[in-house]
PDB file of C-alpha atoms in Angstrom:
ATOM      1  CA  UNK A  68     -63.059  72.718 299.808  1.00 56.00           C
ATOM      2  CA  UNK A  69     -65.183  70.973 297.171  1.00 61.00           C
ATOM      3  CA  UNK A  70     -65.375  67.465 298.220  1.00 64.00           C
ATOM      4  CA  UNK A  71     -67.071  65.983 301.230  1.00 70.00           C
ATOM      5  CA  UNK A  72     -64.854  62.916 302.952  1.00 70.00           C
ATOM      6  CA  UNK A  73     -66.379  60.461 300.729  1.00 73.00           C
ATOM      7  CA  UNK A  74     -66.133  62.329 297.520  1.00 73.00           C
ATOM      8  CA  UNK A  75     -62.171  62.724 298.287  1.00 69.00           C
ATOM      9  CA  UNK A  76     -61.436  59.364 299.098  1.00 69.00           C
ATOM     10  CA  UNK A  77     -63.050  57.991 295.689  1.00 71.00           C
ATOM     11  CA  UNK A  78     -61.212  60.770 293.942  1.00 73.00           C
ATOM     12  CA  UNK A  79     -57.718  60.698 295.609  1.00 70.00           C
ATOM     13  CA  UNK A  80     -56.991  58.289 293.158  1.00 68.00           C
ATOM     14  CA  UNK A  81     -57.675  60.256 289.934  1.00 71.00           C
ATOM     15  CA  UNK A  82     -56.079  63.055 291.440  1.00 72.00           C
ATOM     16  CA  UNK A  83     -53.153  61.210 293.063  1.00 70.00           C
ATOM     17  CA  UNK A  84     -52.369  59.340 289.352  1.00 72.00           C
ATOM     18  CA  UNK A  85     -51.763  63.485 287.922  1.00 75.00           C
ATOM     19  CA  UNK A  86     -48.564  63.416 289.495  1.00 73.00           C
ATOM     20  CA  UNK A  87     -47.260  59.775 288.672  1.00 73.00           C
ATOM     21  CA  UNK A  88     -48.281  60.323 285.006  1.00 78.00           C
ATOM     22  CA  UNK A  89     -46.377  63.180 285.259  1.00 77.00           C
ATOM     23  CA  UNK A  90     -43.500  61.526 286.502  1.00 74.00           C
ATOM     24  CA  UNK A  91     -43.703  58.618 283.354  1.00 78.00           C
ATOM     25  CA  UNK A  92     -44.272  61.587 280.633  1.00 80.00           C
ATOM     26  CA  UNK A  93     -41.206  63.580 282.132  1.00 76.00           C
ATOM     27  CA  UNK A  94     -39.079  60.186 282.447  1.00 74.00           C
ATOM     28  CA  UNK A  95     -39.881  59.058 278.672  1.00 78.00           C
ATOM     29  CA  UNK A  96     -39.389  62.836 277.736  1.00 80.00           C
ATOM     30  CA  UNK A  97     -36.548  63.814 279.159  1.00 77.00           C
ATOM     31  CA  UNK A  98     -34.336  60.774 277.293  1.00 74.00           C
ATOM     32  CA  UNK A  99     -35.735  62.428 274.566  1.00 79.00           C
ATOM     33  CA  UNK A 100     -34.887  65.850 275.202  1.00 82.00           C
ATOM     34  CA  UNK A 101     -31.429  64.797 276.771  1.00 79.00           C
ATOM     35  CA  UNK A 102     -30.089  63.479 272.940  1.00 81.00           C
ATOM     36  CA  UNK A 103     -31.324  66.469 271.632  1.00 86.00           C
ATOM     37  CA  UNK A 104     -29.787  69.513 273.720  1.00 86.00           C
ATOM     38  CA  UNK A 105     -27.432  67.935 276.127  1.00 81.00           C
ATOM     39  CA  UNK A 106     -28.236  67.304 280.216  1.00 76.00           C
ATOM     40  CA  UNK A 107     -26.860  70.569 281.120  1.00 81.00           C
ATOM     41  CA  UNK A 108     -29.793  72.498 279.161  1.00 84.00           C
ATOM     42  CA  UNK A 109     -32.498  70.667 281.091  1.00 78.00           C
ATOM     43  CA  UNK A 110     -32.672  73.793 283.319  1.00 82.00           C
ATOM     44  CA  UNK A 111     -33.911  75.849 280.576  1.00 87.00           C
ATOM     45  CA  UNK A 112     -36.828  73.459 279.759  1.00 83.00           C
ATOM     46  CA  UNK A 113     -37.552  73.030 284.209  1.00 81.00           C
ATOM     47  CA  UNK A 114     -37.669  77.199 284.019  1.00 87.00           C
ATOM     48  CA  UNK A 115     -40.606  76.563 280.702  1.00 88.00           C
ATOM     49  CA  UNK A 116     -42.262  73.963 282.913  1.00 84.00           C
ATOM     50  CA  UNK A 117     -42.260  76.189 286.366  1.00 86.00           C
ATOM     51  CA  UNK A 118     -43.362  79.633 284.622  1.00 90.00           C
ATOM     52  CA  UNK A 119     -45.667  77.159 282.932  1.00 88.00           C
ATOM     53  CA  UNK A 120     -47.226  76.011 286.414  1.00 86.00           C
ATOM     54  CA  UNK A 121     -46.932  79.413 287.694  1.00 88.00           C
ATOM     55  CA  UNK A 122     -49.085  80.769 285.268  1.00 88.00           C
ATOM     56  CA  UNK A 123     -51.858  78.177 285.826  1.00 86.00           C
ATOM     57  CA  UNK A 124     -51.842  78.491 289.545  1.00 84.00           C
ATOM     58  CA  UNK A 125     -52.723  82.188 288.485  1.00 85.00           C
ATOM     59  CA  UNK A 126     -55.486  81.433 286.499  1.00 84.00           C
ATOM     60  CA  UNK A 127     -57.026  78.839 288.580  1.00 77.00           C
ATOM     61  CA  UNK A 128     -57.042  81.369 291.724  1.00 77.00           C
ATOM     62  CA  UNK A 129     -59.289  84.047 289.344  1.00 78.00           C
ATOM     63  CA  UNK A 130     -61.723  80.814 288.632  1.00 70.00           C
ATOM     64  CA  UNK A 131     -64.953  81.745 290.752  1.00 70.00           C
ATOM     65  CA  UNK A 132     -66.257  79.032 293.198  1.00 64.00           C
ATOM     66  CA  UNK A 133     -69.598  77.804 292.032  1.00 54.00           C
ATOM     67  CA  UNK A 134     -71.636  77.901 295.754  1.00 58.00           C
ATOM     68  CA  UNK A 135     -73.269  74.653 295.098  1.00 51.00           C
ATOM     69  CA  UNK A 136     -70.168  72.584 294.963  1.00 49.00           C
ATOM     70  CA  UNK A 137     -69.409  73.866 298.426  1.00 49.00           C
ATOM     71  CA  UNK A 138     -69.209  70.723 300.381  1.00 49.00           C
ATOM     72  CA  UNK A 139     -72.558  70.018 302.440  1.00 51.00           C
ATOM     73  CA  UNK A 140     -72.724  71.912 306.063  1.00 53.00           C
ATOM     74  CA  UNK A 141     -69.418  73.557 305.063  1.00 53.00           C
ATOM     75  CA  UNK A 142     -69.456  77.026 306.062  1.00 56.00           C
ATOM     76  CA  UNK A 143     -68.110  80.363 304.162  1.00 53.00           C
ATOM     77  CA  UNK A 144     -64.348  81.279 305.452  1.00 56.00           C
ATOM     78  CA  UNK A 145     -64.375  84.222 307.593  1.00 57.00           C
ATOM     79  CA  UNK A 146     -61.248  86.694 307.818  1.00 58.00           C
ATOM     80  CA  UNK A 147     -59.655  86.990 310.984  1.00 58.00           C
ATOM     81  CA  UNK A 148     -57.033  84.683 312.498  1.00 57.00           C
ATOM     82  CA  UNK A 149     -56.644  81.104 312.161  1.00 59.00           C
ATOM     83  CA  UNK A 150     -58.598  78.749 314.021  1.00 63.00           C
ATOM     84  CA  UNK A 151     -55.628  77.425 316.809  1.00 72.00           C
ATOM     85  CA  UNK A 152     -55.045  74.145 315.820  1.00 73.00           C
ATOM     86  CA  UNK A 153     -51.700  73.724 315.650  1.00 72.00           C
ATOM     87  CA  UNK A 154     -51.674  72.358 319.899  1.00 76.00           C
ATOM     88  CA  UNK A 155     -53.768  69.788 318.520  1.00 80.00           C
ATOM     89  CA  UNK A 156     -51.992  65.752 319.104  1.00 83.00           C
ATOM     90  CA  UNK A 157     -53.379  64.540 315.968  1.00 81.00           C
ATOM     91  CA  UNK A 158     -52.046  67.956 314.204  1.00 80.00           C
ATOM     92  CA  UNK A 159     -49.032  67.356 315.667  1.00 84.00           C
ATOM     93  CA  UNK A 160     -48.585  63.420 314.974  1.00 85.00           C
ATOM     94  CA  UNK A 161     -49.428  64.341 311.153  1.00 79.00           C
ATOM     95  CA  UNK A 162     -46.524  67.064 310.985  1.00 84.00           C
ATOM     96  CA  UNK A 163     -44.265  64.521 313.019  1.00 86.00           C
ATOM     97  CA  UNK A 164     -44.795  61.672 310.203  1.00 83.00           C
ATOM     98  CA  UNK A 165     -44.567  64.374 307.411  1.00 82.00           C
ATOM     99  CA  UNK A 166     -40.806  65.612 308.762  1.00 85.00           C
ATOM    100  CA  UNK A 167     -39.561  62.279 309.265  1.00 86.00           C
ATOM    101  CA  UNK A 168     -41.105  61.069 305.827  1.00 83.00           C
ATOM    102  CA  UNK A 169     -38.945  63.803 303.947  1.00 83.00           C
ATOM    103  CA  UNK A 170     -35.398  63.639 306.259  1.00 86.00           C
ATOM    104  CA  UNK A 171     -35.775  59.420 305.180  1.00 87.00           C
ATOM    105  CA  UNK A 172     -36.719  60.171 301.718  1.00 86.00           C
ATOM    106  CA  UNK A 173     -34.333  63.043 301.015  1.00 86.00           C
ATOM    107  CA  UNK A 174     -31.097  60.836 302.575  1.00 89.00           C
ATOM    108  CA  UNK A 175     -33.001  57.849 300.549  1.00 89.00           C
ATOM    109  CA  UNK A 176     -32.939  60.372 297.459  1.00 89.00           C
ATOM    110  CA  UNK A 177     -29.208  61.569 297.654  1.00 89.00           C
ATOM    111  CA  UNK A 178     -28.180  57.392 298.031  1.00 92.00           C
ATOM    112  CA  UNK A 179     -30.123  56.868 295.388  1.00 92.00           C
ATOM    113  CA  UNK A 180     -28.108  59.197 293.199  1.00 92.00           C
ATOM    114  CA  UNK A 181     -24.657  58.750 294.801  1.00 93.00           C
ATOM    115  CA  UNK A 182     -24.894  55.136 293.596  1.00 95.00           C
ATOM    116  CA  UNK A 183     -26.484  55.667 290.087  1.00 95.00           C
ATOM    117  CA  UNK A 184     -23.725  58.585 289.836  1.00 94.00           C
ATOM    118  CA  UNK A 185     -20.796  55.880 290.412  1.00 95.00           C
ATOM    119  CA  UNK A 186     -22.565  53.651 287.674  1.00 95.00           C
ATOM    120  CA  UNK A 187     -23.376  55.643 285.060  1.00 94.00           C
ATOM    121  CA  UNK A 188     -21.315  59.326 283.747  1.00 91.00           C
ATOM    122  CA  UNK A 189     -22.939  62.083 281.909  1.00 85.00           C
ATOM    123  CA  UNK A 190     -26.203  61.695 279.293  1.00 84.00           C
ATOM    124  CA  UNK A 191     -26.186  57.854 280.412  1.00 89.00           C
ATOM    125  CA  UNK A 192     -26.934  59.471 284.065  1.00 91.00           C
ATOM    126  CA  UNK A 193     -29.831  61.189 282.379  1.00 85.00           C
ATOM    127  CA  UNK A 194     -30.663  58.478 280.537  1.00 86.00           C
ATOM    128  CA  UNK A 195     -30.808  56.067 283.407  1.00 91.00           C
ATOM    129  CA  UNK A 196     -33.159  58.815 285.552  1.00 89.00           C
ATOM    130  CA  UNK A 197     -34.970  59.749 283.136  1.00 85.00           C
ATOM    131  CA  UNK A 198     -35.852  55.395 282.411  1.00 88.00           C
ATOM    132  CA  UNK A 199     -36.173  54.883 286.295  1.00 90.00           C
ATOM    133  CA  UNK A 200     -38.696  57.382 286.426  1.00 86.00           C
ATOM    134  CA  UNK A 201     -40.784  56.644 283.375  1.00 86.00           C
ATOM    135  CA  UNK A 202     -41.266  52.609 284.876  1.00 87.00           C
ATOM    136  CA  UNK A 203     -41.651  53.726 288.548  1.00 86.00           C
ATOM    137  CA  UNK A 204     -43.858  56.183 286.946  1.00 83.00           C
ATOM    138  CA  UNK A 205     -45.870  53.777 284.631  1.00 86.00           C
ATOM    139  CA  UNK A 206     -46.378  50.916 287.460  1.00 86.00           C
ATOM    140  CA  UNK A 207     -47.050  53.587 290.289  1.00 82.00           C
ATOM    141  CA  UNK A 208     -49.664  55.322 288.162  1.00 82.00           C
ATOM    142  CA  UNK A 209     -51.521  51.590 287.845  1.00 85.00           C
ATOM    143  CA  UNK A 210     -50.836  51.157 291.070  1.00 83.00           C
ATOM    144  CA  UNK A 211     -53.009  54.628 292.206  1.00 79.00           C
ATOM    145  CA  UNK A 212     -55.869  53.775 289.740  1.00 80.00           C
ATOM    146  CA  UNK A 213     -56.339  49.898 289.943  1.00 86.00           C
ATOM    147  CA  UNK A 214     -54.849  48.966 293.680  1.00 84.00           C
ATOM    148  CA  UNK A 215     -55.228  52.385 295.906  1.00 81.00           C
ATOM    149  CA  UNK A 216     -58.901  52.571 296.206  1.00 82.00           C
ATOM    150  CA  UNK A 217     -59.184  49.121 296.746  1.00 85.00           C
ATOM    151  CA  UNK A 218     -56.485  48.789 299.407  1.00 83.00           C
ATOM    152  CA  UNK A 219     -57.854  51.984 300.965  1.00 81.00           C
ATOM    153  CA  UNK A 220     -61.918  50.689 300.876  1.00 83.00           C
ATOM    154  CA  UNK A 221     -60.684  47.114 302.320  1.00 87.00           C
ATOM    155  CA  UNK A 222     -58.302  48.061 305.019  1.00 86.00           C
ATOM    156  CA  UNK A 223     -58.497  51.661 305.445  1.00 82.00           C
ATOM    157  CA  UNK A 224     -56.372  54.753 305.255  1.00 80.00           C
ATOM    158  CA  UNK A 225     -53.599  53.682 307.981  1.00 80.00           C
ATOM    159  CA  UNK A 226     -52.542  50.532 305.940  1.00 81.00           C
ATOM    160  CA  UNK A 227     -52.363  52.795 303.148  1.00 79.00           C
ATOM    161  CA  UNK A 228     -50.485  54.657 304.674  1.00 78.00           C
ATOM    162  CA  UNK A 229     -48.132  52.085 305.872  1.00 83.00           C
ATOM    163  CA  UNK A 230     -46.996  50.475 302.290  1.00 81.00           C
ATOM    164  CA  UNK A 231     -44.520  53.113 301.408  1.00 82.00           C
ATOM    165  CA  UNK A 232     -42.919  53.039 304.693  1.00 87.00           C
ATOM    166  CA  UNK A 233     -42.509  49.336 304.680  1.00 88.00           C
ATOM    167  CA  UNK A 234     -41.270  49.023 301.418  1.00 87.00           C
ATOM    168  CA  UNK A 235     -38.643  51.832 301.501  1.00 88.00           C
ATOM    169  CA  UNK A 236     -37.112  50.434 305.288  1.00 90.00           C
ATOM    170  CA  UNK A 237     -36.864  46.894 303.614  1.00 91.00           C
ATOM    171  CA  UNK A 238     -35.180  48.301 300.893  1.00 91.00           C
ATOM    172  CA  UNK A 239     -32.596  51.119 302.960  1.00 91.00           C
ATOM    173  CA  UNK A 240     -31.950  47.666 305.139  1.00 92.00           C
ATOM    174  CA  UNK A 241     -31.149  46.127 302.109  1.00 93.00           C
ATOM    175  CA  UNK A 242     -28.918  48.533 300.815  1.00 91.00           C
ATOM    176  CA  UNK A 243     -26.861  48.372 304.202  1.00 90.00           C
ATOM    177  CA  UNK A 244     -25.609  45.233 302.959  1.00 92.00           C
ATOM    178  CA  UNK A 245     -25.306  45.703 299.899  1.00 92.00           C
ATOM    179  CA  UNK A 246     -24.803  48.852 298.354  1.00 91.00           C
ATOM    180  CA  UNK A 247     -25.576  48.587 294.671  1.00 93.00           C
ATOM    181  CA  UNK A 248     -27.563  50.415 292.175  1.00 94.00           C
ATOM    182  CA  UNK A 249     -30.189  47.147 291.857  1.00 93.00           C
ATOM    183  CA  UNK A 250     -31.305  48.098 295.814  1.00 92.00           C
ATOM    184  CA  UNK A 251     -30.813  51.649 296.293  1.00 92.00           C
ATOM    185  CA  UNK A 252     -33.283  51.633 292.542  1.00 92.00           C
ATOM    186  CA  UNK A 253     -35.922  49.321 295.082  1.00 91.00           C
ATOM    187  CA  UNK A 254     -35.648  51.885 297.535  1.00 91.00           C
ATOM    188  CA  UNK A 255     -36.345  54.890 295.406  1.00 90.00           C
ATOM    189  CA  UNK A 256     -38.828  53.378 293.832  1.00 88.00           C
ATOM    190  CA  UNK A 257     -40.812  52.711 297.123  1.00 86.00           C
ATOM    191  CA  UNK A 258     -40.740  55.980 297.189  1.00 83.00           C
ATOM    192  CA  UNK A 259     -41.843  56.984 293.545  1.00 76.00           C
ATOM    193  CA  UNK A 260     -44.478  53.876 293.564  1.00 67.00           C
TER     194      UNK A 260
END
């Protein structure tokens, strides 16, 4: 709503980073937190963090939209019904990729753990996570600020776009044959980097 096309493409990357430093803070944290109160109390702090969230969302939504960051030739939303383009083949195509993104990474996701269940028991499972996520975190975060804009100015959103993919079909083909914690930690982190 703010940001014209260029605007968003040279800030995807600042705003794409929030969620991998996220992911390194809560992977070096939750180590941390593990020694201290035990894995099973983890839900307690995840309840903290979503009220937390919840009551930012809520605060953000009362923050009044300056009119002159409205992006150029943008015009104000009216009330009534939706504009109809859900019919739309590129609408369509961009809801197709998104469900067969998430079925791949969710089956990805419960390998993932399956495996690093069978190695590792208890706080070492935490431990383990909560390590995988801080490096996939920490080199996917460098990754969005130093190598994203750059791959996206030179050749464009659709080999952006294609990276992930490639990386986490390598890595599930990979794990057909071999079925250890090294690949099925390749594989999730294609999808974490």
């Amino acid at each position: 709503d703010l940001h014209d096309a260029r605007a968003a493409k040279r800030l995807f990357a600042t705003i794409g980073s929030a969620r991998v430093l996220g992911v390194v803070l809560v992977g070096l944290g939750s180590g941390a937190i593990v020694k201290v109160i035990g894995t099973p109390q983890l839900i307690f702090v995840l309840v903290g963090l979503m009220a937390g969230i919840a009551g930012l969302a809520l605060a953000l939504a009362k923050e009044p939209r300056p009119e002159g960051q409205m992006r150029a030739g943008a015009q104000p939303r009216r009330h009534g019904p939706p504009p109809q383009i859900a019919g739309h083949p590129y609408v369509q195509a961009l809801a197709g990729i998104m469900l067969l993104t998430f079925i791949a990474l969710t089956i990805g996701d419960f390998q993932f753990k399956a495996i690093a269940r069978a190695t590792y028991q208890g706080d070492d499972l935490a431990r383990f996570f909560g390590l995988f996520y801080a490096g996939a975190g920490t080199v996917s975060f460098l990754f969005q600020v130093f190598l994203t804009p750059r791959i996206l100015a030179r050749l464009g959103v659709g080999a952006g776009m294609s990276a992930m993919p490639g990386v986490f079909g390598a890595a599930s083909m990979a794990l057909l044959l071999m079925p250890k914690l090294a690949v099925a930690t390749v594989m999730k982190f294609a999808d974490n980097g």
